[in-house]
Short mmCIF file of C-alpha atoms in Angstrom, two decimals:
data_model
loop_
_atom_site.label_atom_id
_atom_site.label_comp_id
_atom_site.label_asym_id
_atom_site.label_seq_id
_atom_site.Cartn_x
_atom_site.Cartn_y
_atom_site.Cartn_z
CA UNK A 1121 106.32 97.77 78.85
CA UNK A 1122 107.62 101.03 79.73
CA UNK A 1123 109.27 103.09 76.73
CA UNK A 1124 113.07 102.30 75.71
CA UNK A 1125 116.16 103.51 76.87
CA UNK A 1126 116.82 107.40 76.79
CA UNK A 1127 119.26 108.68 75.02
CA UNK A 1128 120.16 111.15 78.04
CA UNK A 1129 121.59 108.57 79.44
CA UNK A 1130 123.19 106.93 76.98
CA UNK A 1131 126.87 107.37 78.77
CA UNK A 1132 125.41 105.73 81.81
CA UNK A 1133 124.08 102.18 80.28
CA UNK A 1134 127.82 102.30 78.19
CA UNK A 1135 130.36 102.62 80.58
CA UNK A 1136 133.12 100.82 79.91
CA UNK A 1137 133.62 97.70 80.94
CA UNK A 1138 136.81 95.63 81.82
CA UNK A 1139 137.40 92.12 80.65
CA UNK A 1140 139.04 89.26 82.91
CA UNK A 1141 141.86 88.03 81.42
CA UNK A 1142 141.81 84.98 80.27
CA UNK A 1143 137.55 84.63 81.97
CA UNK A 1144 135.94 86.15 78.91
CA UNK A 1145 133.72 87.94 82.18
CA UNK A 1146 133.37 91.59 82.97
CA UNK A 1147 134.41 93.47 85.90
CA UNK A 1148 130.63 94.84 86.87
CA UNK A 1149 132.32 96.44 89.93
CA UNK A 1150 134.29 98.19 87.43
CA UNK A 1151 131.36 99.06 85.58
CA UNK A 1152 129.44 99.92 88.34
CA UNK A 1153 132.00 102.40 89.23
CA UNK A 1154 132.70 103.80 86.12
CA UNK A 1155 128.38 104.14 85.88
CA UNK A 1156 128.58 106.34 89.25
CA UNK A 1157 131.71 108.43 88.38
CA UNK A 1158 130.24 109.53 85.21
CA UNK A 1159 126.47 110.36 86.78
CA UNK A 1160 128.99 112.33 89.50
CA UNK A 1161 130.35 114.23 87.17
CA UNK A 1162 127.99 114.82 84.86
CA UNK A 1163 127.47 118.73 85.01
CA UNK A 1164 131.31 118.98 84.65
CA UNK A 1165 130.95 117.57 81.08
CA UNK A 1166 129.57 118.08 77.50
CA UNK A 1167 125.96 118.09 77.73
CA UNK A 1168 124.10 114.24 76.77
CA UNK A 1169 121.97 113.77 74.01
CA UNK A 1170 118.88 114.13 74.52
CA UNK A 1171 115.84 111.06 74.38
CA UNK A 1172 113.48 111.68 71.80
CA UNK A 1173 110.27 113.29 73.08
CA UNK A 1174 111.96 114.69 76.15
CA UNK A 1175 112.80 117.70 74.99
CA UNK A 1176 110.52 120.13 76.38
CA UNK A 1177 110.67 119.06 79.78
CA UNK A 1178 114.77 119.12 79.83
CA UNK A 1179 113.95 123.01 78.41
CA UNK A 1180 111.65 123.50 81.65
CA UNK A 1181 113.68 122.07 83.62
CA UNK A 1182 116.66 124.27 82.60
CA UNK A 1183 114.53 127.07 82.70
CA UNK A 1184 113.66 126.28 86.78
CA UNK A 1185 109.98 126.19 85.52
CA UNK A 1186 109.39 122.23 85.26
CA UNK A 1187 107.27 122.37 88.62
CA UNK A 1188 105.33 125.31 87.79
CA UNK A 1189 104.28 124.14 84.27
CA UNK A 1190 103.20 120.31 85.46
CA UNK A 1191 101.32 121.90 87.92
CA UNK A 1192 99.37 123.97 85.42
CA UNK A 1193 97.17 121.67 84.09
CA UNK A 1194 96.06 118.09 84.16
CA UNK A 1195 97.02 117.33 80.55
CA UNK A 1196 100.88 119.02 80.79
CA UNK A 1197 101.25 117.17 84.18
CA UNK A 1198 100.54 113.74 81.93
CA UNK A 1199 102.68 114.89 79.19
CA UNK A 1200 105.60 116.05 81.23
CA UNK A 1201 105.20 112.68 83.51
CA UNK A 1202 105.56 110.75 80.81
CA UNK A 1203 108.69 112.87 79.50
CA UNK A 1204 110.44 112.35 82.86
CA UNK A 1205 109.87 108.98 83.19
CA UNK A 1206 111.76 108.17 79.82
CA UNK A 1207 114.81 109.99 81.37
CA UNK A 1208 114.18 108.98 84.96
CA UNK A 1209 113.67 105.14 84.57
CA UNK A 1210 117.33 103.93 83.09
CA UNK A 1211 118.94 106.42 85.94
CA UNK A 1212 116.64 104.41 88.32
CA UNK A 1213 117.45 101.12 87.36
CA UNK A 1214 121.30 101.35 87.11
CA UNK A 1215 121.70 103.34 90.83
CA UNK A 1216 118.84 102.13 92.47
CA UNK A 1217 116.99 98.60 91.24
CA UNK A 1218 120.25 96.72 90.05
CA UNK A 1219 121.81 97.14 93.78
CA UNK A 1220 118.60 95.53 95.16
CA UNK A 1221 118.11 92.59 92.95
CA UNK A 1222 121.79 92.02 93.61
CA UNK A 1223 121.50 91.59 97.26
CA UNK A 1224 118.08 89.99 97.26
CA UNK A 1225 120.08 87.21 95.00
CA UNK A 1226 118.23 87.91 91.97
CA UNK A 1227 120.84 87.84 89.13
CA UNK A 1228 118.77 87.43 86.19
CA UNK A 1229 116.81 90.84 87.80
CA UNK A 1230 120.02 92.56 87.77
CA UNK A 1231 121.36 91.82 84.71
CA UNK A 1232 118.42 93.93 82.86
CA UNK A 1233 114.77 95.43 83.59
CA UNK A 1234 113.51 93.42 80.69
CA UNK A 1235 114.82 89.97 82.82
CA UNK A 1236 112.93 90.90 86.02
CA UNK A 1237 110.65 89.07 88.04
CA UNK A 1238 106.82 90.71 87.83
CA UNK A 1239 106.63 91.46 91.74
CA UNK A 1240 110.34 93.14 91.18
CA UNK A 1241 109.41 94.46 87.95
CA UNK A 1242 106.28 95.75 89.66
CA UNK A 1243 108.91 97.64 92.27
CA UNK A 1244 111.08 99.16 90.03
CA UNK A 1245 107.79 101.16 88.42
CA UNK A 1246 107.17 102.22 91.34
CA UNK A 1247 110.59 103.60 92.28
CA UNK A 1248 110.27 105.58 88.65
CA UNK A 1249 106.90 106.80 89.73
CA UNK A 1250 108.21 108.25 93.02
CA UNK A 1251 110.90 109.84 91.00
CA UNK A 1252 108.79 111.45 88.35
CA UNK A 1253 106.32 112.91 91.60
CA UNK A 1254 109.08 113.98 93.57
CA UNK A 1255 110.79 115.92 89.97
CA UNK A 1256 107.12 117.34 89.05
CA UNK A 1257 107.52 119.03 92.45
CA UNK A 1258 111.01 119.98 93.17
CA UNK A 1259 112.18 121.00 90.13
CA UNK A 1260 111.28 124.70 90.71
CA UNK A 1261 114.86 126.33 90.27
CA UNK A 1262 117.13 125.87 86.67
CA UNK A 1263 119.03 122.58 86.10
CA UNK A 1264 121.19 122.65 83.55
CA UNK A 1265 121.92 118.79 83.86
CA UNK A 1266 118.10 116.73 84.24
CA UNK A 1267 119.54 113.30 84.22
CA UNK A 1268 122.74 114.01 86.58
CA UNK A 1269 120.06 115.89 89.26
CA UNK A 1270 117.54 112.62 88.93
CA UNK A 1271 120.53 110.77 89.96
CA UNK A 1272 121.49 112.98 92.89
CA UNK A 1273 117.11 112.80 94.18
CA UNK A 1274 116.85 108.74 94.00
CA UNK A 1275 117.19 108.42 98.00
CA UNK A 1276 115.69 111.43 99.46
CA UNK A 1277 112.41 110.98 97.07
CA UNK A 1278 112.58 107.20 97.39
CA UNK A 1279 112.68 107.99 101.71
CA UNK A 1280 109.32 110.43 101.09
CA UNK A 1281 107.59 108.42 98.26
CA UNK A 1282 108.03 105.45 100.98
CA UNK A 1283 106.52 107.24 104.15
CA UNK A 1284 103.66 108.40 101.79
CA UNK A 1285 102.80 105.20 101.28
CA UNK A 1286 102.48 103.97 104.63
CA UNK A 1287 100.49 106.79 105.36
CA UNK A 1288 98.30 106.03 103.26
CA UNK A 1289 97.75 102.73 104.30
CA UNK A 1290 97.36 104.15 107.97
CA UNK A 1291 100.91 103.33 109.37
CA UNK A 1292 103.16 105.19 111.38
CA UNK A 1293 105.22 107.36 108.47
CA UNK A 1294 108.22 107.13 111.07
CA UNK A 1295 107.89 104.35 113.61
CA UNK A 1296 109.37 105.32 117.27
CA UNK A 1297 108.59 103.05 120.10
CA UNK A 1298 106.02 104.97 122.15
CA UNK A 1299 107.22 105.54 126.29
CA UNK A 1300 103.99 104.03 127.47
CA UNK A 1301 104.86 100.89 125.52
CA UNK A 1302 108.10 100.50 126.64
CA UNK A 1303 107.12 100.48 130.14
CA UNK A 1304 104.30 98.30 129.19
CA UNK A 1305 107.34 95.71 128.24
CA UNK A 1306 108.69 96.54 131.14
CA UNK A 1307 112.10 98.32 128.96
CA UNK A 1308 112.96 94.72 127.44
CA UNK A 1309 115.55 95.51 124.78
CA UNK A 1310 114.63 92.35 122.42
CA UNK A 1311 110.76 93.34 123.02
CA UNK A 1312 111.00 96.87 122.31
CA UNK A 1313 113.14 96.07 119.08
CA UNK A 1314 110.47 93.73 118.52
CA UNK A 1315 107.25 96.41 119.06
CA UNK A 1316 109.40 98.74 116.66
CA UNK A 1317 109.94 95.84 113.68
CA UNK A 1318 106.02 95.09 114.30
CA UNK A 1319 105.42 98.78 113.41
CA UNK A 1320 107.44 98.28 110.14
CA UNK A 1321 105.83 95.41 109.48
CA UNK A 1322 101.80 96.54 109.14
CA UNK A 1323 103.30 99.43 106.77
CA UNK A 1324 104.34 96.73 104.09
CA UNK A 1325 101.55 96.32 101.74
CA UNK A 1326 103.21 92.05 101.38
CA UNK A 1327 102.68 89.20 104.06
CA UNK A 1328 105.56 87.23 104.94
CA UNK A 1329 104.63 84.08 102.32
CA UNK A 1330 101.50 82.21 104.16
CA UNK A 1331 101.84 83.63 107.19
CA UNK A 1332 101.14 87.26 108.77
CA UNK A 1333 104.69 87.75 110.45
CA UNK A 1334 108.56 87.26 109.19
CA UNK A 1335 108.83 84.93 111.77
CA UNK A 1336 112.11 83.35 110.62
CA UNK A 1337 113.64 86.61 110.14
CA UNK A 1338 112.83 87.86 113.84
CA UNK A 1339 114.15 84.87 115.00
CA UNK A 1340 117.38 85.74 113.91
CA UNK A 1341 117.56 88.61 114.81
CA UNK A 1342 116.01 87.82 118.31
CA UNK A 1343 119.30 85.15 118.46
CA UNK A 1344 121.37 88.35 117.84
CA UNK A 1345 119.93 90.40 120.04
CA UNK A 1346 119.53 88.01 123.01
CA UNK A 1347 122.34 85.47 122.79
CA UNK A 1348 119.98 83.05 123.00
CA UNK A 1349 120.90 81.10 119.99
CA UNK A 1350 118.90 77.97 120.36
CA UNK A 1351 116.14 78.95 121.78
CA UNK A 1352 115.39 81.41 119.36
CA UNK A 1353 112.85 79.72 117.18
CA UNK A 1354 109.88 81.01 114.83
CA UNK A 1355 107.80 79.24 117.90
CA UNK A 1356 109.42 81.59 120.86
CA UNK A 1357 109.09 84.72 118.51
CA UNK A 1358 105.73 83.88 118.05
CA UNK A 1359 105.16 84.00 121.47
CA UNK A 1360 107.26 87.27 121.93
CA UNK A 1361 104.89 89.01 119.18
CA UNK A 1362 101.95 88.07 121.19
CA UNK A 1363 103.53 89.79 124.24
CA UNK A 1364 104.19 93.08 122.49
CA UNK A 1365 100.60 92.85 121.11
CA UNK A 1366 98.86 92.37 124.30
CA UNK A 1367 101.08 95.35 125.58
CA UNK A 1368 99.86 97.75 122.17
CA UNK A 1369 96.10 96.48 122.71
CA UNK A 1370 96.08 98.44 126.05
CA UNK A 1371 95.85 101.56 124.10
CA UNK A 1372 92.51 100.26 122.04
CA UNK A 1373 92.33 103.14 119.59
CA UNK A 1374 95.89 103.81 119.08
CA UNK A 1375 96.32 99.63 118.29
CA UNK A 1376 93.01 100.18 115.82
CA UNK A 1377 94.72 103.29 114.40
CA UNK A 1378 98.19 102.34 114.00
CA UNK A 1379 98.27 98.47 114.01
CA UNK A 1380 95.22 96.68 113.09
CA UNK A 1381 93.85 99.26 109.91
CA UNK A 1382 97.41 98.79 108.25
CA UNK A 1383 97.39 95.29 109.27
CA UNK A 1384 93.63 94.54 107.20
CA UNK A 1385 95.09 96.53 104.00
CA UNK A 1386 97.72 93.98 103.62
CA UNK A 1387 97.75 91.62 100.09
CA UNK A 1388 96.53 87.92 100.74
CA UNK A 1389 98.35 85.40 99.65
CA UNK A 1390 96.81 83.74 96.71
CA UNK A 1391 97.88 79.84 96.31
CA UNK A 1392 97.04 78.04 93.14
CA UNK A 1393 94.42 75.15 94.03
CA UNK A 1394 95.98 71.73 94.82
CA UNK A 1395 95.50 69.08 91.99
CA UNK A 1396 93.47 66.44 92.93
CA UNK A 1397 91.46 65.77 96.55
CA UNK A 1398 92.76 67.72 98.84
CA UNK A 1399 92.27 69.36 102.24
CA UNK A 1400 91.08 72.87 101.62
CA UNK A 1401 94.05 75.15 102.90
CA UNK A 1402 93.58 76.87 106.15
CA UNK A 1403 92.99 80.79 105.25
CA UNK A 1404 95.38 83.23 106.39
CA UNK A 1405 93.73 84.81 109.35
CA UNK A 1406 95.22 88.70 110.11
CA UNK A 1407 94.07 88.66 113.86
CA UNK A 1408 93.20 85.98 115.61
CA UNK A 1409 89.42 85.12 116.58
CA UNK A 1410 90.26 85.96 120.17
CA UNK A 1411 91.31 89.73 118.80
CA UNK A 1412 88.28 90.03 117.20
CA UNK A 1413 86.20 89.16 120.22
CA UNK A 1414 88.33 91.57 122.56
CA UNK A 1415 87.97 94.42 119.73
CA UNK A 1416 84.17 94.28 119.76
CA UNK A 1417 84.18 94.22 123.22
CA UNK A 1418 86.21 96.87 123.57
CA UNK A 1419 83.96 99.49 120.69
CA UNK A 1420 80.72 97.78 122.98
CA UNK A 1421 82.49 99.40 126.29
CA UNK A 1422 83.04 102.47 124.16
CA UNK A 1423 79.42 102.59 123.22
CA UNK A 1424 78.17 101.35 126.35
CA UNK A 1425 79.92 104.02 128.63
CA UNK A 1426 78.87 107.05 126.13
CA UNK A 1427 75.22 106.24 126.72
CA UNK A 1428 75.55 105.59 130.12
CA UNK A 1429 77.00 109.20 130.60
CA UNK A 1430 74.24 110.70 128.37
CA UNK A 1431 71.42 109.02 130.37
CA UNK A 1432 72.83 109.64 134.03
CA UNK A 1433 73.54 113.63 132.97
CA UNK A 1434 69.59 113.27 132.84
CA UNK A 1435 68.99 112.44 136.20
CA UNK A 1436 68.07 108.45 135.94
CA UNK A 1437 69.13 106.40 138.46
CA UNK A 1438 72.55 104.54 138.63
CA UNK A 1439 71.78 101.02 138.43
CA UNK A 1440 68.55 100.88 136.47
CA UNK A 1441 70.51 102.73 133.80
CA UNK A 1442 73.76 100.48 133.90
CA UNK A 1443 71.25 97.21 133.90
CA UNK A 1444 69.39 98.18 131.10
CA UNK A 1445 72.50 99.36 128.69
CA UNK A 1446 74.47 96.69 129.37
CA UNK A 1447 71.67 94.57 128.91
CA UNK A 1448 70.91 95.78 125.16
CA UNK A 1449 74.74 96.54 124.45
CA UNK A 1450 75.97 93.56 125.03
CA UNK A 1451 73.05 90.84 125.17
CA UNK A 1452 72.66 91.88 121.21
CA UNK A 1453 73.57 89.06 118.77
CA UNK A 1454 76.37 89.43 117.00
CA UNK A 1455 75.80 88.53 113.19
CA UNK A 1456 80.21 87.87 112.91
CA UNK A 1457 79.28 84.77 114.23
CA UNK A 1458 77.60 82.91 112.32
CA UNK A 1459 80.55 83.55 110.21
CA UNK A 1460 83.02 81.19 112.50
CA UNK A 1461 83.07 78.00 112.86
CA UNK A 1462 80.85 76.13 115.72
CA UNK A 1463 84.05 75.28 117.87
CA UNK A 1464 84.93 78.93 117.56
CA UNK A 1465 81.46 80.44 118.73
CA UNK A 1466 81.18 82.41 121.90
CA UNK A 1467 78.23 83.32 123.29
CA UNK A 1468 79.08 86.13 124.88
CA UNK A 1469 75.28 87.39 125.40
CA UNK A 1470 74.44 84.68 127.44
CA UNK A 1471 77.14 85.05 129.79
CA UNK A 1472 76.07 88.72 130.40
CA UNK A 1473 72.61 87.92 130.94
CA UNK A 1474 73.79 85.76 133.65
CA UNK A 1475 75.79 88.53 135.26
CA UNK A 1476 72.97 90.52 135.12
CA UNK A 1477 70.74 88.36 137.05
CA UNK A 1478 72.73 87.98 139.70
CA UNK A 1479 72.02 91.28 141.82
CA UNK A 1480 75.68 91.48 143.09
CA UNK A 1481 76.92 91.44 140.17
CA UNK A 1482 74.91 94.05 139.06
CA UNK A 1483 76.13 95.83 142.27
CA UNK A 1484 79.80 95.49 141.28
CA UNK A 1485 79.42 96.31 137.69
CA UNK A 1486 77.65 99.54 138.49
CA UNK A 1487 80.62 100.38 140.83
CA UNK A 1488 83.08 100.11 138.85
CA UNK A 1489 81.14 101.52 135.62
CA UNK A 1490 80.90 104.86 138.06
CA UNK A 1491 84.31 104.80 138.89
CA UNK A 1492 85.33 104.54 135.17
CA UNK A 1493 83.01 107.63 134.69
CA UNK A 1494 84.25 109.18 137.31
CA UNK A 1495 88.24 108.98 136.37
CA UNK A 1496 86.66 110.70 132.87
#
């Protein structure tokens, strides 16, 4: 547990409150409002007192060198963290947390931090975490008032502590639907919406319960965006995501880069094991087994067409070269499958050793290899 209120903001968490006549209940709006006016107006008033242990940092920070000092050393970055922290995190909770456990219906959440739910509680840290980094950075210039300037940084350092994150985790920091992919879905409004949401999506480190996709949610907003209220199913927005897929896998590297790596960092699902016999529950699968196959295929091409390049800038000929890489590349085993169920196998060597037998075949696979080498 993280350490008690601070006494900087001690007017914030007391704000009065209004009482109902004749309910016995609060007005929170009341409250709420009264909270905000007096963070508004806090460097128009008599300075708060201060949390014990905060002290020095509230001195750097009205001495504009808070940012220098942290950045000093190891040990006074820990010390002032922890300093900031005990004045960031009620500031956090009471503009920031309480308005999102409200609207995600989580009442208990929102009535205090010490009532929330471990994945929310697990949030909220991690709101006060991108508050103390984004303070042990930006506060390089005097403020007089450290509590009432937290308050003022919640969304901008929230907004960059957020698109750090998903680039870390390889996704697209600001998601724009690329030109090339909305002519790939041929400038459908719903499918473009859809291609951008998808890009969200494989940012989140969460899956959508079991499944990979918030399929019910897209459906909604499919029904909104189409009309098409009753055909708009988790079903037909399956199908839809498939579409915009297909369309993103035509760009191999930038679907790797930007789709499948951010996809494979996400957090499985963990179910507690059914009492009793049961059927083992079906694992949650990120991409499909026909992804996987077209994603080796496509690294194979890669690897396939780089030493066919190498060997013909030597002088071998044409068709003895293509034979005999596409014959190693391809023919190999691959060891993934023994991983997959029998059903699920595809022996994808024996098909090319087939192709390669037949000598037109080989004449039409050596074409268009050349052409591919020729287009660069």
């Amino acid at each position: 547990m993280r350490p008690g209120p601070a006494e900087a903001v001690e007017t914030v968490q007391t704000a009065p409150t209004v009482q109902t006549a004749g309910t016995g209940e609060t007005d929170e709006p009341f409250q709420s409002f009264q909270t905000l006016q007096s963070l508004q107006t806090a460097e128009a008033t008599a300075e708060p007192a201060l949390a014990a242990g905060t002290a020095e940092a509230v001195a750097l920070a009205r001495a504009g060198t808070l940012a220098s000092t942290a950045a000093g050393s190891p040990e006074a970055r820990r010390r002032l963290a922890g300093q900031v922290y005990t004045v960031a995190w009620p500031i956090v909770y009471e503009r920031l947390t309480r308005d999102i456990e409200r609207r995600r219906g989580h009442r208990g959440c929102a009535v205090s931090f010490q009532k929330m739910l471990p994945e929310c509680l697990d949030g909220f840290h991690d709101a006060v975490g991108a508050i103390v980094e984004y303070v042990l950075v930006h506060a390089d210039r005097p403020i007089r008032n450290l509590p009432a300037w937290i308050a003022t940084r919640i969304t901008p350092a929230t907004i960059d502590a957020h698109r750090r994150q998903r680039g870390r985790r390889g996704a697209l920091q600001r998601p724009r639907l690329p030109a090339w992919l909305g002519r790939a879905l041929d400038s459908d409004p719903w499918l473009g919406e859809l291609a951008l949401r998808i890009l969200v999506w494989v940012g989140v480190p969460t899956t959508a319960g079991t499944g990979l996709w918030p399929l019910e949610d897209w459906a909604g907003r499919r029904a909104a965006a189409t009309g098409d209220w009753t055909g708009s199913d988790p079903h037909r927005v399956q199908r839809d995501v498939d579409t915009v897929l297909a369309a993103m896998r035509k760009r191999p590297r930038w679907y790797a880069d930007y789709v499948e790596r951010p996809l494979g960092g996400k957090q499985t699902p963990v179910v507690a094991h059914p009492a009793g016999p049961a059927v083992e529950p079906t694992p949650l699968r990120l991409v499909s087994s026909a992804e996987e196959d077209d994603l080796r295929l496509t690294a194979l091409a890669e690897a396939a067409l780089a030493e066919i390049r190498q060997r013909l800038a030597t002088g071998e000929p044409a068709r003895a070269v293509v034979e005999s890489v596409v014959r190693t590349v391809f023919a190999a085993e691959d060891p993934d499958s023994y991983a997959r169920p029998p059903h699920e196998h595809v022996a994808a060597g024996e098909r090319v050793l087939a192709l390669i037998c037949d000598a037109a075949e080989i004449d039409r696979i050596v074409t268009e290899v050349l052409a591919i080498i020729a287009e660069g």
